Short mmCIF file of N, CA and C in Angstrom, two decimals:
data_model
loop_
_atom_site.label_atom_id
_atom_site.label_comp_id
_atom_site.label_asym_id
_atom_site.label_seq_id
_atom_site.Cartn_x
_atom_site.Cartn_y
_atom_site.Cartn_z
N MET A 1 26.25 -42.31 -141.57
CA MET A 1 26.48 -43.52 -142.33
C MET A 1 25.37 -43.67 -143.36
N LYS A 2 25.75 -43.90 -144.61
CA LYS A 2 24.77 -44.10 -145.67
C LYS A 2 24.24 -45.53 -145.59
N THR A 3 22.94 -45.65 -145.64
CA THR A 3 22.32 -46.97 -145.53
C THR A 3 21.26 -47.14 -146.60
N THR A 4 20.94 -48.40 -146.88
CA THR A 4 19.86 -48.72 -147.81
C THR A 4 18.94 -49.74 -147.15
N LEU A 5 17.67 -49.64 -147.50
CA LEU A 5 16.67 -50.59 -147.03
C LEU A 5 16.52 -51.65 -148.11
N SER A 6 16.66 -52.91 -147.74
CA SER A 6 16.51 -53.98 -148.72
C SER A 6 15.73 -55.13 -148.11
N PRO A 7 15.07 -55.93 -148.95
CA PRO A 7 14.29 -57.05 -148.42
C PRO A 7 15.16 -58.05 -147.66
N PHE A 8 14.61 -58.55 -146.58
CA PHE A 8 15.25 -59.59 -145.78
C PHE A 8 15.34 -60.87 -146.62
N GLN A 9 16.45 -61.56 -146.50
CA GLN A 9 16.67 -62.83 -147.20
C GLN A 9 16.86 -63.94 -146.18
N GLN A 10 16.52 -65.14 -146.55
CA GLN A 10 16.71 -66.27 -145.64
C GLN A 10 18.17 -66.37 -145.19
N SER A 11 19.10 -65.99 -146.04
CA SER A 11 20.52 -66.05 -145.68
C SER A 11 20.88 -65.07 -144.56
N ASP A 12 19.99 -64.08 -144.28
CA ASP A 12 20.20 -63.13 -143.18
C ASP A 12 19.82 -63.72 -141.82
N MET A 13 19.10 -64.84 -141.84
CA MET A 13 18.52 -65.40 -140.62
C MET A 13 19.55 -65.71 -139.53
N PRO A 14 20.65 -66.40 -139.82
CA PRO A 14 21.58 -66.72 -138.73
C PRO A 14 22.12 -65.48 -138.01
N GLU A 15 22.42 -64.43 -138.75
CA GLU A 15 22.92 -63.21 -138.10
C GLU A 15 21.84 -62.57 -137.24
N LEU A 16 20.62 -62.46 -137.77
CA LEU A 16 19.52 -61.89 -136.98
C LEU A 16 19.29 -62.71 -135.72
N MET A 17 19.29 -64.00 -135.84
CA MET A 17 19.09 -64.86 -134.66
C MET A 17 20.17 -64.61 -133.61
N ALA A 18 21.39 -64.35 -134.03
CA ALA A 18 22.48 -64.09 -133.09
C ALA A 18 22.29 -62.79 -132.32
N TRP A 19 21.54 -61.84 -132.88
CA TRP A 19 21.28 -60.58 -132.19
C TRP A 19 20.36 -60.78 -130.98
N ILE A 20 19.54 -61.83 -131.00
CA ILE A 20 18.58 -62.12 -129.94
C ILE A 20 19.22 -63.18 -129.04
N ASP A 21 20.02 -62.72 -128.08
CA ASP A 21 20.87 -63.64 -127.34
C ASP A 21 20.36 -64.02 -125.95
N SER A 22 19.11 -63.65 -125.64
CA SER A 22 18.55 -64.04 -124.34
C SER A 22 17.03 -64.01 -124.44
N GLU A 23 16.39 -64.64 -123.48
CA GLU A 23 14.93 -64.61 -123.46
C GLU A 23 14.43 -63.18 -123.29
N GLN A 24 15.10 -62.40 -122.45
CA GLN A 24 14.70 -61.01 -122.25
C GLN A 24 14.80 -60.22 -123.56
N ALA A 25 15.88 -60.40 -124.30
CA ALA A 25 16.03 -59.71 -125.59
C ALA A 25 14.93 -60.13 -126.56
N CYS A 26 14.56 -61.39 -126.52
CA CYS A 26 13.49 -61.89 -127.38
C CYS A 26 12.15 -61.25 -127.01
N ARG A 27 11.87 -61.15 -125.71
CA ARG A 27 10.60 -60.55 -125.26
C ARG A 27 10.52 -59.07 -125.66
N VAL A 28 11.61 -58.34 -125.49
CA VAL A 28 11.63 -56.92 -125.85
C VAL A 28 11.42 -56.76 -127.35
N TRP A 29 12.04 -57.63 -128.13
CA TRP A 29 11.99 -57.53 -129.58
C TRP A 29 10.66 -58.02 -130.16
N ALA A 30 10.17 -59.16 -129.67
CA ALA A 30 9.05 -59.80 -130.37
C ALA A 30 7.85 -60.13 -129.50
N GLY A 31 7.93 -59.94 -128.20
CA GLY A 31 6.78 -60.23 -127.35
C GLY A 31 6.82 -61.62 -126.74
N SER A 32 5.84 -61.88 -125.90
CA SER A 32 5.83 -63.10 -125.09
C SER A 32 5.47 -64.36 -125.86
N TRP A 33 4.83 -64.22 -127.01
CA TRP A 33 4.39 -65.41 -127.74
C TRP A 33 5.48 -65.99 -128.64
N PHE A 34 6.57 -65.26 -128.88
CA PHE A 34 7.66 -65.73 -129.73
C PHE A 34 8.43 -66.80 -128.99
N GLN A 35 8.58 -67.99 -129.58
CA GLN A 35 9.23 -69.10 -128.89
C GLN A 35 10.69 -68.80 -128.59
N TYR A 36 11.08 -69.03 -127.34
CA TYR A 36 12.48 -68.94 -126.93
C TYR A 36 12.75 -70.04 -125.93
N PRO A 37 13.81 -70.79 -126.02
CA PRO A 37 14.81 -70.69 -127.07
C PRO A 37 14.22 -71.09 -128.42
N PHE A 38 14.87 -70.65 -129.48
CA PHE A 38 14.39 -70.92 -130.82
C PHE A 38 15.47 -71.64 -131.63
N ASN A 39 15.03 -72.22 -132.72
CA ASN A 39 15.94 -72.75 -133.73
C ASN A 39 15.55 -72.06 -135.04
N GLN A 40 16.24 -72.37 -136.12
CA GLN A 40 15.97 -71.65 -137.36
C GLN A 40 14.52 -71.85 -137.82
N GLN A 41 13.98 -73.04 -137.63
CA GLN A 41 12.60 -73.32 -138.06
C GLN A 41 11.58 -72.53 -137.22
N THR A 42 11.70 -72.57 -135.91
CA THR A 42 10.72 -71.85 -135.08
C THR A 42 10.91 -70.34 -135.20
N PHE A 43 12.14 -69.89 -135.35
CA PHE A 43 12.40 -68.46 -135.52
C PHE A 43 11.75 -67.96 -136.81
N SER A 44 11.95 -68.69 -137.88
CA SER A 44 11.36 -68.32 -139.17
C SER A 44 9.83 -68.29 -139.08
N ARG A 45 9.26 -69.29 -138.45
CA ARG A 45 7.80 -69.35 -138.29
C ARG A 45 7.28 -68.16 -137.47
N ASP A 46 7.88 -67.92 -136.31
CA ASP A 46 7.39 -66.88 -135.41
C ASP A 46 7.68 -65.48 -135.93
N CYS A 47 8.75 -65.33 -136.66
CA CYS A 47 9.13 -64.03 -137.22
C CYS A 47 8.19 -63.64 -138.37
N ARG A 48 7.65 -64.64 -139.05
CA ARG A 48 6.69 -64.42 -140.15
C ARG A 48 7.27 -63.59 -141.29
N TRP A 49 8.56 -63.69 -141.51
CA TRP A 49 9.22 -62.87 -142.52
C TRP A 49 8.74 -63.16 -143.93
N GLN A 50 8.17 -64.34 -144.16
CA GLN A 50 7.65 -64.66 -145.50
C GLN A 50 6.21 -64.19 -145.67
N ASP A 51 5.55 -63.79 -144.57
CA ASP A 51 4.14 -63.40 -144.62
C ASP A 51 3.92 -61.89 -144.63
N MET A 52 4.92 -61.11 -144.31
CA MET A 52 4.75 -59.65 -144.24
C MET A 52 6.00 -58.97 -144.77
N PRO A 53 5.88 -57.71 -145.18
CA PRO A 53 7.05 -56.99 -145.67
C PRO A 53 8.12 -56.92 -144.57
N THR A 54 9.30 -57.46 -144.88
CA THR A 54 10.38 -57.60 -143.93
C THR A 54 11.65 -57.07 -144.57
N TYR A 55 12.31 -56.15 -143.87
CA TYR A 55 13.45 -55.45 -144.45
C TYR A 55 14.64 -55.41 -143.49
N VAL A 56 15.79 -55.18 -144.09
CA VAL A 56 17.00 -54.93 -143.33
C VAL A 56 17.62 -53.62 -143.82
N LEU A 57 18.32 -52.99 -142.93
CA LEU A 57 19.11 -51.80 -143.26
C LEU A 57 20.54 -52.28 -143.45
N ARG A 58 21.14 -51.92 -144.57
CA ARG A 58 22.52 -52.36 -144.87
C ARG A 58 23.41 -51.15 -145.10
N ASP A 59 24.69 -51.33 -144.82
CA ASP A 59 25.66 -50.29 -145.14
C ASP A 59 26.16 -50.49 -146.57
N ASP A 60 27.10 -49.66 -147.01
CA ASP A 60 27.61 -49.74 -148.38
C ASP A 60 28.29 -51.07 -148.69
N ASP A 61 28.77 -51.74 -147.67
CA ASP A 61 29.44 -53.03 -147.87
C ASP A 61 28.45 -54.20 -147.81
N GLY A 62 27.16 -53.92 -147.64
CA GLY A 62 26.16 -54.97 -147.56
C GLY A 62 25.97 -55.55 -146.18
N LEU A 63 26.66 -55.01 -145.18
CA LEU A 63 26.55 -55.50 -143.81
C LEU A 63 25.15 -55.18 -143.26
N MET A 64 24.51 -56.17 -142.67
CA MET A 64 23.19 -55.98 -142.08
C MET A 64 23.32 -55.22 -140.76
N LEU A 65 22.65 -54.07 -140.69
CA LEU A 65 22.74 -53.19 -139.52
C LEU A 65 21.50 -53.20 -138.66
N ALA A 66 20.33 -53.44 -139.27
CA ALA A 66 19.07 -53.37 -138.53
C ALA A 66 18.01 -54.17 -139.29
N PHE A 67 16.91 -54.45 -138.60
CA PHE A 67 15.83 -55.29 -139.13
C PHE A 67 14.50 -54.71 -138.69
N GLY A 68 13.49 -54.81 -139.55
CA GLY A 68 12.15 -54.39 -139.17
C GLY A 68 11.10 -54.87 -140.16
N GLN A 69 9.86 -54.82 -139.72
CA GLN A 69 8.73 -55.25 -140.54
C GLN A 69 7.62 -54.22 -140.45
N TYR A 70 6.69 -54.29 -141.40
CA TYR A 70 5.50 -53.46 -141.33
C TYR A 70 4.30 -54.21 -141.89
N TYR A 71 3.12 -53.78 -141.49
CA TYR A 71 1.87 -54.30 -142.02
C TYR A 71 0.77 -53.29 -141.71
N LYS A 72 -0.37 -53.46 -142.34
CA LYS A 72 -1.50 -52.55 -142.09
C LYS A 72 -2.22 -52.99 -140.83
N ARG A 73 -2.40 -52.04 -139.89
CA ARG A 73 -3.12 -52.29 -138.65
C ARG A 73 -3.87 -51.01 -138.31
N LEU A 74 -5.18 -51.10 -138.22
CA LEU A 74 -6.03 -49.96 -137.86
C LEU A 74 -5.73 -48.73 -138.75
N ASP A 75 -5.64 -48.95 -140.05
CA ASP A 75 -5.38 -47.89 -141.03
C ASP A 75 -4.06 -47.17 -140.81
N CYS A 76 -3.10 -47.86 -140.24
CA CYS A 76 -1.76 -47.32 -140.05
C CYS A 76 -0.75 -48.29 -140.66
N CYS A 77 0.38 -47.76 -141.05
CA CYS A 77 1.54 -48.58 -141.40
C CYS A 77 2.17 -48.94 -140.06
N HIS A 78 1.90 -50.15 -139.61
CA HIS A 78 2.31 -50.56 -138.27
C HIS A 78 3.69 -51.23 -138.33
N LEU A 79 4.63 -50.71 -137.58
CA LEU A 79 5.98 -51.26 -137.54
C LEU A 79 6.07 -52.35 -136.48
N ALA A 80 6.87 -53.37 -136.79
CA ALA A 80 6.98 -54.51 -135.88
C ALA A 80 8.41 -55.04 -135.87
N ARG A 81 8.78 -55.63 -134.77
CA ARG A 81 10.06 -56.33 -134.60
C ARG A 81 11.25 -55.51 -135.08
N LEU A 82 11.35 -54.32 -134.57
CA LEU A 82 12.46 -53.44 -134.91
C LEU A 82 13.67 -53.77 -134.05
N ILE A 83 14.84 -53.88 -134.68
CA ILE A 83 16.06 -54.15 -133.92
C ILE A 83 17.27 -53.65 -134.71
N VAL A 84 18.21 -53.11 -133.97
CA VAL A 84 19.50 -52.70 -134.53
C VAL A 84 20.55 -53.70 -134.02
N SER A 85 21.47 -54.04 -134.89
CA SER A 85 22.56 -54.94 -134.51
C SER A 85 23.22 -54.45 -133.22
N PRO A 86 23.45 -55.34 -132.27
CA PRO A 86 24.08 -54.91 -131.01
C PRO A 86 25.39 -54.14 -131.20
N ARG A 87 26.17 -54.50 -132.19
CA ARG A 87 27.46 -53.81 -132.40
C ARG A 87 27.31 -52.44 -133.07
N ASN A 88 26.09 -52.11 -133.53
CA ASN A 88 25.88 -50.84 -134.23
C ASN A 88 24.88 -49.92 -133.53
N ARG A 89 24.59 -50.17 -132.27
CA ARG A 89 23.62 -49.34 -131.56
C ARG A 89 24.21 -47.99 -131.20
N ARG A 90 23.33 -47.04 -130.96
CA ARG A 90 23.70 -45.67 -130.55
C ARG A 90 24.44 -44.92 -131.65
N GLN A 91 24.09 -45.22 -132.92
CA GLN A 91 24.69 -44.54 -134.06
C GLN A 91 23.64 -43.88 -134.95
N GLY A 92 22.38 -43.84 -134.48
CA GLY A 92 21.31 -43.24 -135.27
C GLY A 92 20.66 -44.19 -136.26
N LEU A 93 21.02 -45.46 -136.19
CA LEU A 93 20.47 -46.42 -137.15
C LEU A 93 19.02 -46.77 -136.88
N GLY A 94 18.61 -46.72 -135.61
CA GLY A 94 17.20 -46.97 -135.28
C GLY A 94 16.32 -45.94 -135.95
N ALA A 95 16.73 -44.67 -135.90
CA ALA A 95 15.96 -43.61 -136.56
C ALA A 95 15.92 -43.83 -138.06
N GLN A 96 17.06 -44.17 -138.65
CA GLN A 96 17.08 -44.42 -140.10
C GLN A 96 16.16 -45.58 -140.47
N LEU A 97 16.19 -46.64 -139.67
CA LEU A 97 15.32 -47.78 -139.93
C LEU A 97 13.86 -47.38 -139.90
N VAL A 98 13.44 -46.69 -138.85
CA VAL A 98 12.04 -46.29 -138.70
C VAL A 98 11.62 -45.39 -139.86
N VAL A 99 12.43 -44.38 -140.16
CA VAL A 99 12.08 -43.44 -141.23
C VAL A 99 11.93 -44.17 -142.57
N LYS A 100 12.87 -45.03 -142.88
CA LYS A 100 12.82 -45.73 -144.17
C LYS A 100 11.69 -46.76 -144.22
N LEU A 101 11.44 -47.46 -143.13
CA LEU A 101 10.32 -48.41 -143.10
C LEU A 101 8.98 -47.70 -143.25
N VAL A 102 8.82 -46.59 -142.54
CA VAL A 102 7.57 -45.83 -142.63
C VAL A 102 7.37 -45.31 -144.05
N ALA A 103 8.41 -44.77 -144.65
CA ALA A 103 8.29 -44.25 -146.01
C ALA A 103 7.90 -45.36 -146.98
N GLU A 104 8.59 -46.49 -146.89
CA GLU A 104 8.29 -47.62 -147.78
C GLU A 104 6.91 -48.19 -147.51
N GLY A 105 6.61 -48.45 -146.24
CA GLY A 105 5.34 -49.06 -145.89
C GLY A 105 4.14 -48.18 -146.19
N SER A 106 4.24 -46.91 -145.86
CA SER A 106 3.09 -46.02 -146.12
C SER A 106 2.86 -45.86 -147.62
N ARG A 107 3.95 -45.84 -148.40
CA ARG A 107 3.81 -45.75 -149.85
C ARG A 107 3.18 -47.03 -150.40
N GLN A 108 3.69 -48.18 -149.97
CA GLN A 108 3.17 -49.46 -150.46
C GLN A 108 1.71 -49.70 -150.05
N LEU A 109 1.37 -49.29 -148.83
CA LEU A 109 0.03 -49.54 -148.30
C LEU A 109 -0.94 -48.38 -148.54
N GLY A 110 -0.43 -47.25 -149.00
CA GLY A 110 -1.28 -46.08 -149.25
C GLY A 110 -1.86 -45.49 -147.97
N LEU A 111 -1.04 -45.40 -146.93
CA LEU A 111 -1.50 -44.93 -145.62
C LEU A 111 -0.79 -43.64 -145.23
N THR A 112 -1.44 -42.86 -144.38
CA THR A 112 -0.89 -41.56 -143.98
C THR A 112 -0.50 -41.49 -142.51
N ARG A 113 -0.63 -42.62 -141.81
CA ARG A 113 -0.21 -42.68 -140.41
C ARG A 113 0.61 -43.93 -140.18
N ALA A 114 1.51 -43.84 -139.22
CA ALA A 114 2.32 -44.99 -138.82
C ALA A 114 2.05 -45.28 -137.35
N SER A 115 2.25 -46.52 -136.95
CA SER A 115 2.06 -46.88 -135.55
C SER A 115 3.04 -47.97 -135.15
N LEU A 116 3.14 -48.16 -133.84
CA LEU A 116 4.00 -49.22 -133.30
C LEU A 116 3.65 -49.42 -131.84
N PHE A 117 4.10 -50.53 -131.30
CA PHE A 117 4.01 -50.80 -129.87
C PHE A 117 5.42 -50.75 -129.32
N VAL A 118 5.56 -50.23 -128.11
CA VAL A 118 6.85 -50.22 -127.44
C VAL A 118 6.62 -50.54 -125.97
N LEU A 119 7.49 -51.35 -125.42
CA LEU A 119 7.36 -51.68 -124.00
C LEU A 119 7.46 -50.41 -123.16
N LYS A 120 6.61 -50.31 -122.15
CA LYS A 120 6.65 -49.16 -121.26
C LYS A 120 7.99 -49.03 -120.56
N SER A 121 8.68 -50.15 -120.39
CA SER A 121 9.98 -50.14 -119.72
C SER A 121 11.14 -49.76 -120.66
N ASN A 122 10.88 -49.60 -121.93
CA ASN A 122 11.93 -49.31 -122.91
C ASN A 122 12.00 -47.80 -123.19
N ALA A 123 12.53 -47.06 -122.22
CA ALA A 123 12.56 -45.60 -122.31
C ALA A 123 13.38 -45.10 -123.49
N GLY A 124 14.48 -45.76 -123.80
CA GLY A 124 15.31 -45.33 -124.93
C GLY A 124 14.56 -45.39 -126.24
N ALA A 125 13.84 -46.48 -126.48
CA ALA A 125 13.06 -46.60 -127.71
C ALA A 125 11.93 -45.57 -127.73
N GLN A 126 11.27 -45.36 -126.59
CA GLN A 126 10.20 -44.35 -126.54
C GLN A 126 10.73 -42.98 -126.92
N GLU A 127 11.89 -42.63 -126.41
CA GLU A 127 12.51 -41.34 -126.75
C GLU A 127 12.78 -41.22 -128.24
N LEU A 128 13.32 -42.27 -128.82
CA LEU A 128 13.59 -42.28 -130.26
C LEU A 128 12.30 -42.05 -131.04
N TYR A 129 11.26 -42.82 -130.72
CA TYR A 129 10.00 -42.71 -131.47
C TYR A 129 9.38 -41.32 -131.29
N GLN A 130 9.45 -40.77 -130.09
CA GLN A 130 8.93 -39.41 -129.87
C GLN A 130 9.70 -38.39 -130.70
N SER A 131 11.00 -38.57 -130.82
CA SER A 131 11.80 -37.64 -131.62
C SER A 131 11.44 -37.70 -133.10
N LEU A 132 10.82 -38.79 -133.51
CA LEU A 132 10.39 -38.95 -134.91
C LEU A 132 8.93 -38.59 -135.11
N GLY A 133 8.29 -38.04 -134.07
CA GLY A 133 6.91 -37.58 -134.19
C GLY A 133 5.85 -38.54 -133.69
N PHE A 134 6.23 -39.68 -133.16
CA PHE A 134 5.25 -40.61 -132.61
C PHE A 134 4.75 -40.10 -131.27
N ARG A 135 3.47 -40.27 -131.02
CA ARG A 135 2.86 -39.87 -129.76
C ARG A 135 2.07 -41.05 -129.19
N THR A 136 2.12 -41.19 -127.88
CA THR A 136 1.39 -42.25 -127.20
C THR A 136 -0.11 -41.99 -127.30
N CYS A 137 -0.85 -43.02 -127.66
CA CYS A 137 -2.32 -42.94 -127.81
C CYS A 137 -2.94 -44.15 -127.11
N GLU A 138 -4.21 -44.04 -126.84
CA GLU A 138 -4.95 -45.19 -126.34
C GLU A 138 -5.15 -46.16 -127.50
N TYR A 139 -4.92 -47.44 -127.26
CA TYR A 139 -5.17 -48.43 -128.30
C TYR A 139 -6.68 -48.59 -128.42
N PRO A 140 -7.23 -48.48 -129.64
CA PRO A 140 -8.69 -48.41 -129.78
C PRO A 140 -9.45 -49.72 -129.67
N GLU A 141 -8.76 -50.82 -129.46
CA GLU A 141 -9.44 -52.11 -129.32
C GLU A 141 -9.05 -52.75 -127.99
N PRO A 142 -9.95 -53.54 -127.40
CA PRO A 142 -9.59 -54.22 -126.16
C PRO A 142 -8.47 -55.24 -126.43
N GLU A 143 -7.40 -55.14 -125.70
CA GLU A 143 -6.25 -56.03 -125.89
C GLU A 143 -5.47 -56.12 -124.58
N PRO A 144 -5.87 -57.04 -123.68
CA PRO A 144 -5.24 -57.11 -122.36
C PRO A 144 -3.74 -57.39 -122.42
N SER A 145 -3.26 -58.08 -123.43
CA SER A 145 -1.84 -58.41 -123.49
C SER A 145 -0.97 -57.18 -123.77
N LEU A 146 -1.59 -56.06 -124.12
CA LEU A 146 -0.83 -54.85 -124.42
C LEU A 146 -0.67 -53.92 -123.23
N GLU A 147 -1.08 -54.36 -122.04
CA GLU A 147 -0.99 -53.49 -120.86
C GLU A 147 0.45 -53.11 -120.53
N ILE A 148 1.44 -53.86 -120.99
CA ILE A 148 2.84 -53.55 -120.72
C ILE A 148 3.46 -52.67 -121.82
N CYS A 149 2.63 -52.30 -122.81
CA CYS A 149 3.12 -51.53 -123.95
C CYS A 149 2.44 -50.18 -124.06
N HIS A 150 3.13 -49.27 -124.74
CA HIS A 150 2.52 -48.04 -125.22
C HIS A 150 2.21 -48.25 -126.69
N TYR A 151 1.09 -47.71 -127.14
CA TYR A 151 0.73 -47.68 -128.55
C TYR A 151 1.06 -46.27 -129.01
N MET A 152 1.89 -46.16 -130.05
CA MET A 152 2.33 -44.85 -130.51
C MET A 152 1.96 -44.68 -131.98
N VAL A 153 1.54 -43.46 -132.33
CA VAL A 153 1.10 -43.15 -133.69
C VAL A 153 1.75 -41.85 -134.14
N ALA A 154 2.04 -41.78 -135.44
CA ALA A 154 2.62 -40.56 -136.02
C ALA A 154 2.05 -40.35 -137.41
N PRO A 155 1.84 -39.09 -137.80
CA PRO A 155 1.50 -38.83 -139.20
C PRO A 155 2.74 -39.12 -140.05
N VAL A 156 2.54 -39.70 -141.21
CA VAL A 156 3.66 -40.09 -142.05
C VAL A 156 4.52 -38.89 -142.45
N HIS A 157 3.92 -37.76 -142.75
CA HIS A 157 4.70 -36.62 -143.24
C HIS A 157 5.80 -36.20 -142.30
N GLN A 158 5.61 -36.39 -140.99
CA GLN A 158 6.67 -36.01 -140.05
C GLN A 158 7.89 -36.90 -140.24
N ASN A 159 7.67 -38.18 -140.54
CA ASN A 159 8.81 -39.08 -140.73
C ASN A 159 9.46 -38.87 -142.08
N GLU A 160 8.69 -38.55 -143.11
CA GLU A 160 9.27 -38.35 -144.43
C GLU A 160 10.20 -37.14 -144.45
N ASP A 161 9.95 -36.17 -143.57
CA ASP A 161 10.78 -34.97 -143.51
C ASP A 161 12.12 -35.23 -142.83
N MET A 162 12.23 -36.33 -142.11
CA MET A 162 13.48 -36.64 -141.40
C MET A 162 14.53 -37.08 -142.44
N SER A 163 15.73 -36.61 -142.30
CA SER A 163 16.77 -37.08 -143.22
C SER A 163 17.34 -38.38 -142.70
N ALA A 164 17.44 -39.35 -143.59
CA ALA A 164 17.90 -40.67 -143.16
C ALA A 164 19.26 -40.99 -143.71
#
């Protein structure tokens, strides 16, 4: 499926909110500090989409397929809040999202490494990230709240070589 990465718009918010249909889904997607249940105001605040580069993956018809963000963290293009639409999972869109976000973020930030956090219990996501060249590393700063996560890092060139 051909996809494009485009900036998230406020008009995308109701659909994205519908993808997060339980407290568990919210925790997996955004962590324990993200307010749940949420409304449009608290979701917008906690998502921080106006404060950091925030993108969606769209198909040729403009349908929103996936969502993700990036920012600079420890000299890496750090990916955050990655999610694929529930109706479009298991189609390779997660890989396309990661590859395109890393390419855009590393270019915009001038960085040569990418990173992300993934829950230790999320084996499917870990497999995806490993297939894209991410490797589990020790997080270099003390952060007790990350004990339930793996910190994964990849050189950007491995992701740029992936066809999206």
